[in-house]
mmCIF file of C-alpha atoms in Angstrom:
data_model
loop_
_atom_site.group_PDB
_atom_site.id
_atom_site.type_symbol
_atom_site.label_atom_id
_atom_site.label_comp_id
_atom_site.label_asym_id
_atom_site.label_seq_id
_atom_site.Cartn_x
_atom_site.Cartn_y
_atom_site.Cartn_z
ATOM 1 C CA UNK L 1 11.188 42.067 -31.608
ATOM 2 C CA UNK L 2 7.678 43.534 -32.776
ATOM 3 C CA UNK L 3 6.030 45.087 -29.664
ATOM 4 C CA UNK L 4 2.044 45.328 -29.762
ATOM 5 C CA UNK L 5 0.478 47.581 -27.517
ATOM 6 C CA UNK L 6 -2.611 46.620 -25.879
ATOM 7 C CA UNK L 7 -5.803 49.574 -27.156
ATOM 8 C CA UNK L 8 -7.967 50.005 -24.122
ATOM 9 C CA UNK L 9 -11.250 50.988 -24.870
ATOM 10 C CA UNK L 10 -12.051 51.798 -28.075
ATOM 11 C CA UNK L 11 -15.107 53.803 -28.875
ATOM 12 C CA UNK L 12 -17.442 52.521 -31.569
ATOM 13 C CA UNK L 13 -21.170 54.501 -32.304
ATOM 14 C CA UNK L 14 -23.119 52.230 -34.004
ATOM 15 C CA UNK L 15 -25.694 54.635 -36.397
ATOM 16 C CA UNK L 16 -28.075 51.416 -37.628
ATOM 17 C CA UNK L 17 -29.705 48.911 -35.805
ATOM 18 C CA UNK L 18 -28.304 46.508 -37.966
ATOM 19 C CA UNK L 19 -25.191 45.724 -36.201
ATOM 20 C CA UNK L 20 -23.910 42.916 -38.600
ATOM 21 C CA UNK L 21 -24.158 44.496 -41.382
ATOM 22 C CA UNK L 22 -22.068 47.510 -40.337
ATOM 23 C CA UNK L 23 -18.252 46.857 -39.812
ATOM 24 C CA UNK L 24 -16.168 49.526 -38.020
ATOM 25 C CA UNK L 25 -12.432 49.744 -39.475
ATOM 26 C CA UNK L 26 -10.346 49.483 -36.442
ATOM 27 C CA UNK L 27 -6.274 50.534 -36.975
ATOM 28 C CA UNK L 28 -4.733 48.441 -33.953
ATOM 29 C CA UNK L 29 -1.206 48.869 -35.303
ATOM 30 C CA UNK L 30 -1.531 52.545 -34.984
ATOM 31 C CA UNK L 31 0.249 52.389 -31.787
ATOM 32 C CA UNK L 32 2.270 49.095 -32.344
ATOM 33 C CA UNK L 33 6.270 48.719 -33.304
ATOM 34 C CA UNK L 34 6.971 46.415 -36.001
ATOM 35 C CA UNK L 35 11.321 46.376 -34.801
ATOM 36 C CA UNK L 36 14.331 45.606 -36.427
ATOM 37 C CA UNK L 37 13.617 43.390 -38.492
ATOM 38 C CA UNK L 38 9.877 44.319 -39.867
ATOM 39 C CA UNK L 39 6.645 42.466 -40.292
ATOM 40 C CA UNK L 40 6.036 39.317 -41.603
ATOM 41 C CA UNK L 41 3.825 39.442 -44.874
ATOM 42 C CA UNK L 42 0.481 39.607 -43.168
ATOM 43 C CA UNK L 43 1.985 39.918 -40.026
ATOM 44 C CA UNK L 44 -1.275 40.411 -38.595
ATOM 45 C CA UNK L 45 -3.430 37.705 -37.298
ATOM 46 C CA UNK L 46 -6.365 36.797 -35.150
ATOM 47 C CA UNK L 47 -6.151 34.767 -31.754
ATOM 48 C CA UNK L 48 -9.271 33.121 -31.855
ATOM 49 C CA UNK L 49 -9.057 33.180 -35.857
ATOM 50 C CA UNK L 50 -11.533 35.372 -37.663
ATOM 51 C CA UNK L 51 -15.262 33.886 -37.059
ATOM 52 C CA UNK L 52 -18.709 35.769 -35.368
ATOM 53 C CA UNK L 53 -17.570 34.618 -32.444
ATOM 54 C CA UNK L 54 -13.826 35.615 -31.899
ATOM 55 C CA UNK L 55 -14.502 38.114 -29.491
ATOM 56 C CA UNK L 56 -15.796 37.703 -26.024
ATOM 57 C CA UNK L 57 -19.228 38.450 -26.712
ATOM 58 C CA UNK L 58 -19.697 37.326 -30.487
ATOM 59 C CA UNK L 59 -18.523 40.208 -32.556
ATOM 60 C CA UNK L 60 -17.613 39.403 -35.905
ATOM 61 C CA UNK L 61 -13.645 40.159 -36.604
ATOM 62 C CA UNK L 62 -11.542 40.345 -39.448
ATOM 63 C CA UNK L 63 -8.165 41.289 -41.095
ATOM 64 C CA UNK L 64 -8.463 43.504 -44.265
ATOM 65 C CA UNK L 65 -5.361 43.399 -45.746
ATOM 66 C CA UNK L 66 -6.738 46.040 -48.301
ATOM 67 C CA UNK L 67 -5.458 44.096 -51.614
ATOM 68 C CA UNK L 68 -1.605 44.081 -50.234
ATOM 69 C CA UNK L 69 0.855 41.670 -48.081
ATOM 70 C CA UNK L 70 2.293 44.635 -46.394
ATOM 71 C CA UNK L 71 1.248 44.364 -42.875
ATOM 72 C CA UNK L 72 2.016 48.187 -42.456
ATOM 73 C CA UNK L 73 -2.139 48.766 -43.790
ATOM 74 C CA UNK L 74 -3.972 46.268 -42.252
ATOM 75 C CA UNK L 75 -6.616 46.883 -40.117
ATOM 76 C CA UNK L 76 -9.345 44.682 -38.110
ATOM 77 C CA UNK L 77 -12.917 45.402 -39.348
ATOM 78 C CA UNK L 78 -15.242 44.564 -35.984
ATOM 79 C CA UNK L 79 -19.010 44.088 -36.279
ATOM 80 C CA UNK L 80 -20.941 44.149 -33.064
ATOM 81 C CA UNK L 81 -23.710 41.328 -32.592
ATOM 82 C CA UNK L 82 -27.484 42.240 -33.324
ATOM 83 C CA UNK L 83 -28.352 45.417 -30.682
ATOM 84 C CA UNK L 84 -25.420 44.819 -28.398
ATOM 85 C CA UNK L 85 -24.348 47.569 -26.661
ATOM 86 C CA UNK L 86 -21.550 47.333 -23.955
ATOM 87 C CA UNK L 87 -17.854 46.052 -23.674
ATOM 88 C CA UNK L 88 -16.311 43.098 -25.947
ATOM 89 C CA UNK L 89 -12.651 41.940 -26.217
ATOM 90 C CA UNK L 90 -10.728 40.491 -28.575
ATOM 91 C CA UNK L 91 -6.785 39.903 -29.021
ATOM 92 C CA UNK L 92 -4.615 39.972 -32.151
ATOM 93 C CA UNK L 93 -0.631 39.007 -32.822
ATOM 94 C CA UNK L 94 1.564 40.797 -34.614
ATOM 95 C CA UNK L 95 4.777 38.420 -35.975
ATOM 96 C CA UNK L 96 8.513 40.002 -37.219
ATOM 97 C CA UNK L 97 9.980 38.407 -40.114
ATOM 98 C CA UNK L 98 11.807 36.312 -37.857
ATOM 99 C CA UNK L 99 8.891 34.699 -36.376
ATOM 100 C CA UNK L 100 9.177 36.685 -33.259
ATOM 101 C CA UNK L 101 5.417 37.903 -31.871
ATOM 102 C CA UNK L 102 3.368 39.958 -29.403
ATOM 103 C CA UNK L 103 0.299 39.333 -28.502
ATOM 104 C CA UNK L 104 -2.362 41.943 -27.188
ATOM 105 C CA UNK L 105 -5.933 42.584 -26.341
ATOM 106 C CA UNK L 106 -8.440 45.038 -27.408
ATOM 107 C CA UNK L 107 -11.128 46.138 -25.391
ATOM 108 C CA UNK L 108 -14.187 47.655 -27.210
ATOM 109 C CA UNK L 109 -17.195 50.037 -25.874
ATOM 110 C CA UNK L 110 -20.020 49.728 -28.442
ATOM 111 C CA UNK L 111 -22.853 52.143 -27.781
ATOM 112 C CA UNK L 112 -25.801 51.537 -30.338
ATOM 113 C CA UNK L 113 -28.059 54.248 -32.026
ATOM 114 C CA UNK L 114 -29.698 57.177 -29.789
ATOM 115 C CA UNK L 115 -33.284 56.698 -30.203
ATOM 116 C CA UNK L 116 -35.354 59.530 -29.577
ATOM 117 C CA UNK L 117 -38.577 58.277 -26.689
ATOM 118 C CA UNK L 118 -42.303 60.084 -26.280
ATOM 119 C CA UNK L 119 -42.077 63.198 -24.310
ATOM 120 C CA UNK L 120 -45.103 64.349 -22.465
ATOM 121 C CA UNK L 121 -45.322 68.059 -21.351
ATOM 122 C CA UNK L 122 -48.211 69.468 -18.776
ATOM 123 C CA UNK L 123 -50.902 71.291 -19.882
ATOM 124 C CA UNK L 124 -53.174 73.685 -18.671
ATOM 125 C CA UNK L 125 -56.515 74.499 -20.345
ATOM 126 C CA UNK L 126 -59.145 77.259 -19.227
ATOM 127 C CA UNK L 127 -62.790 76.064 -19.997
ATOM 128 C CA UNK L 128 -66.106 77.442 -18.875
ATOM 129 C CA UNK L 129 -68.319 75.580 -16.873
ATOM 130 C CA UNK L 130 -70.810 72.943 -18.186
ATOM 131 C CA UNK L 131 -68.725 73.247 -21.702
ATOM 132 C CA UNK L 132 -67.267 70.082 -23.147
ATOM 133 C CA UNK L 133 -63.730 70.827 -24.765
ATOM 134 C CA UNK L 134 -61.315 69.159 -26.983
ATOM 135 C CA UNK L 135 -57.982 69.449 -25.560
ATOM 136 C CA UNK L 136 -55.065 68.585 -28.506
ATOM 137 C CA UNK L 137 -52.783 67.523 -25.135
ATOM 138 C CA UNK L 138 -49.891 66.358 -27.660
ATOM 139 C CA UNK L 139 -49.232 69.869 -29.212
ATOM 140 C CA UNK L 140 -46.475 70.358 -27.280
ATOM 141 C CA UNK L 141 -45.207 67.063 -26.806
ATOM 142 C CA UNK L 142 -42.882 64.663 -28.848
ATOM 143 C CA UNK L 143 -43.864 61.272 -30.156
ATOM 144 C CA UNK L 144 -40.345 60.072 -30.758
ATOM 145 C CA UNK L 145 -39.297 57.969 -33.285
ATOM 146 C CA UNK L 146 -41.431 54.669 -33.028
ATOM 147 C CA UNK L 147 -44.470 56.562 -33.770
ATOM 148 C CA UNK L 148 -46.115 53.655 -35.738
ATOM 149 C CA UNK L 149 -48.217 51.995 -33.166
ATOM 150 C CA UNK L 150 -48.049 54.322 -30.596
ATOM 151 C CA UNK L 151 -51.054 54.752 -28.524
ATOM 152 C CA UNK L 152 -52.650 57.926 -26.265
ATOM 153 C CA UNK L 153 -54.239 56.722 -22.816
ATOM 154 C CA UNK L 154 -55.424 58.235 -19.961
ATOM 155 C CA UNK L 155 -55.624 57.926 -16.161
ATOM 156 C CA UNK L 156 -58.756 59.801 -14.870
ATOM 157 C CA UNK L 157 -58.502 58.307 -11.040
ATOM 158 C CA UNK L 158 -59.308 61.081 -8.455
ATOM 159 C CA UNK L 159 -61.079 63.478 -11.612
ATOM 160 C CA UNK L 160 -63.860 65.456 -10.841
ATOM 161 C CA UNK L 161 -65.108 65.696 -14.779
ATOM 162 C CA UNK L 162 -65.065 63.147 -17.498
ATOM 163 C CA UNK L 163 -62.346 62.605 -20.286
ATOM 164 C CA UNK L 164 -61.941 60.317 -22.879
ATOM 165 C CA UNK L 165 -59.939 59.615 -25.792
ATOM 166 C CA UNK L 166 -60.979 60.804 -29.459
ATOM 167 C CA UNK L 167 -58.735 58.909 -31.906
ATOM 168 C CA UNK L 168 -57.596 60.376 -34.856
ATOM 169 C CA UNK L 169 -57.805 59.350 -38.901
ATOM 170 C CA UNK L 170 -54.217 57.572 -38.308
ATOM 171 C CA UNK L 171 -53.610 54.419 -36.798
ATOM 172 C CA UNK L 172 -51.358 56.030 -34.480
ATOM 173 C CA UNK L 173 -51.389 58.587 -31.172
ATOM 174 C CA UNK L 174 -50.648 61.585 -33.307
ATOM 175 C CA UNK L 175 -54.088 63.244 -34.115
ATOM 176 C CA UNK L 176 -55.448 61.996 -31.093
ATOM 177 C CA UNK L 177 -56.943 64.173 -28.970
ATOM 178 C CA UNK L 178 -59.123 64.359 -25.677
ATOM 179 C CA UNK L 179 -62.675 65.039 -24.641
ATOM 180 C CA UNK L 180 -62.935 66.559 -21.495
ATOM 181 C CA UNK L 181 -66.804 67.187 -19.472
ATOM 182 C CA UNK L 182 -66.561 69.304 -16.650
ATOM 183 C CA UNK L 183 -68.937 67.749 -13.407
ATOM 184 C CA UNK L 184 -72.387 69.774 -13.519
ATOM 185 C CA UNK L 185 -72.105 73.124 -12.812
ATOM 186 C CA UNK L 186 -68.426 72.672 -11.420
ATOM 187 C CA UNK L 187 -66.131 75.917 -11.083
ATOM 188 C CA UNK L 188 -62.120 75.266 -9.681
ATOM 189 C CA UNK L 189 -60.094 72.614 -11.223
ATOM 190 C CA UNK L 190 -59.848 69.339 -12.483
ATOM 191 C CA UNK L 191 -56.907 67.464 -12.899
ATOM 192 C CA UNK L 192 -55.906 64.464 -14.376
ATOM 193 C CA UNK L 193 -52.818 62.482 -16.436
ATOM 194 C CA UNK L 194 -52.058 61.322 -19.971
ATOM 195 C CA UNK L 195 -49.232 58.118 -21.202
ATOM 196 C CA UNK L 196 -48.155 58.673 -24.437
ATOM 197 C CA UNK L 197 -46.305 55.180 -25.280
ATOM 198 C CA UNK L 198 -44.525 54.529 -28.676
ATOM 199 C CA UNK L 199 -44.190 51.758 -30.736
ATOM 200 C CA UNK L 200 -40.987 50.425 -28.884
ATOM 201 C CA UNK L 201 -42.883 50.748 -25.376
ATOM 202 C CA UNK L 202 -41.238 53.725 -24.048
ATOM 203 C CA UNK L 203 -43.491 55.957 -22.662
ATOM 204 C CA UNK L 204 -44.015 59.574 -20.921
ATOM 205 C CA UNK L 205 -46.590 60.455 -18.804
ATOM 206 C CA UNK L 206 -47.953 64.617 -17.995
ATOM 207 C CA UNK L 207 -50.533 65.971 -16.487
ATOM 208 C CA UNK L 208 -53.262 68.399 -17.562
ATOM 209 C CA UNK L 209 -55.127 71.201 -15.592
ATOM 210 C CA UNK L 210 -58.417 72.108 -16.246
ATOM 211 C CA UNK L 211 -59.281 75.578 -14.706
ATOM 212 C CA UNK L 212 -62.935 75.940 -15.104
ATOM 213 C CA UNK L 213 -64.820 79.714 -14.731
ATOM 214 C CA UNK L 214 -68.509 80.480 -14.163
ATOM 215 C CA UNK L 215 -70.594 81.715 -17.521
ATOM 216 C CA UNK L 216 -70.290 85.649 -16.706
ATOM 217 C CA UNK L 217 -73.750 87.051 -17.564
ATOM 218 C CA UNK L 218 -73.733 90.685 -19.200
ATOM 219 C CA UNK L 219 -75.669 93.152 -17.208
ATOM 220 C CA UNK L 220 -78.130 95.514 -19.043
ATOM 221 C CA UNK L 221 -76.501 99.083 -18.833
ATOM 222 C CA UNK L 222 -80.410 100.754 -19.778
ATOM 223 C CA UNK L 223 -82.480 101.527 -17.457
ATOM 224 C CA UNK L 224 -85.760 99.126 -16.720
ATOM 225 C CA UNK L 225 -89.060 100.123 -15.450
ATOM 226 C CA UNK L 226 -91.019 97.880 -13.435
ATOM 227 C CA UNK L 227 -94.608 97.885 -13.056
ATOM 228 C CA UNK L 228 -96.371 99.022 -9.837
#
């Protein structure tokens, strides 16, 4: 008798968002025994049959029998639903030539594309006092990839100074900088935070420090008379 062997957790990275359109080539016989008397001519089938939703959570299943009737090279081609990531099932049968079958499941872990999120670091900027500055704050940060429509906002509560946000020639948060007004005649620091937030929503959040310094006036070295 043919003896199917149930394969537990099979990894799957899907690289597009596109799911559906990406099938995975799955080789569930690889660990299967055909016996004595061999498979059947397409030997192997589909529980649930072959439709988008065969599988416990709607994947798209089915047997490519890659242009021959010799079981041996089939394989199931799975397609995960539309941005699912997480566990799905599904079970196939493998029949003998003598109509003897086994019947297993497999369980699938589908983990969808990385995406890379906004990622705000501190900064620290040394100003004098009464000097507005620009302050390029994302420099040394990272946008991610949903820049399109990402947006640069601030959160000034507690702040000593002003600061507001200069947008850029782009219709997104890359060239955007910041405008920063130290109170009058303040000296110390100012503090304050930044959101960087991409197209996608995902967002970071950092905070800047503004050390301000007194204008150091240069004392005359020559010597100065003074009337008596």
């Amino acid at each position: 008798k043919p003896l199917a062997v149930d394969d537990t957790m099979v990894s799957l990275s899907i690289a597009s968002i596109g799911y559906n359109s990406t099938e995975n080539s799955i080789n569930v016989l690889g660990n299967d025994t055909p016996g004595s008397d061999g498979y059947i001519n397409k030997g192997l089938t589909m529980v649930n049959g072959t439709s988008s939703n065969a599988s416990a959570n709607s994947g798209a299943i089915r047997v490519e029998r890659n242009g021959t009737l010799d079981t041996l090279d089939d394989v199931i081609m799975y397609s995960a639903p539309t941005n699912f990531s997480g566990v799905d099932t599904f079970k196939y049968t493998i029949t003998d030539a003598s109509g003897d079958a086994s019947t297993v499941t497999v369980t699938l872990t589908v983990s969808g594309p990385i995406t890379n999120v906004p990622t705000a670091v501190a900064d620290s900027f040394s100003i004098l006092t009464d000097a507005t500055t620009s302050f390029d704050v994302l420099d040394n940060d990272t946008l991610g990839d949903d820049v399109v429509g990402s947006v640069l906002t601030i959160d000034a509560t507690g702040i000593t100074g002003s600061v507001s946000v200069v947008p850029g020639l782009l219709a997104d948060a890359s060239d955007d900088t910041l405008l920063y007004t130290p109170a009058s005649g303040a000296i110390g620091v100012d503090t304050f935070s930044y959101t960087i937030t991409d197209g996608n929503g995902d967002f970071s959040t950092a905070t800047v420090t503004v050390n301000i310094s007194a204008v150091v006036v240069a004392q005359s070295d020559k010597p100065e008379a003074v009337d008596d």
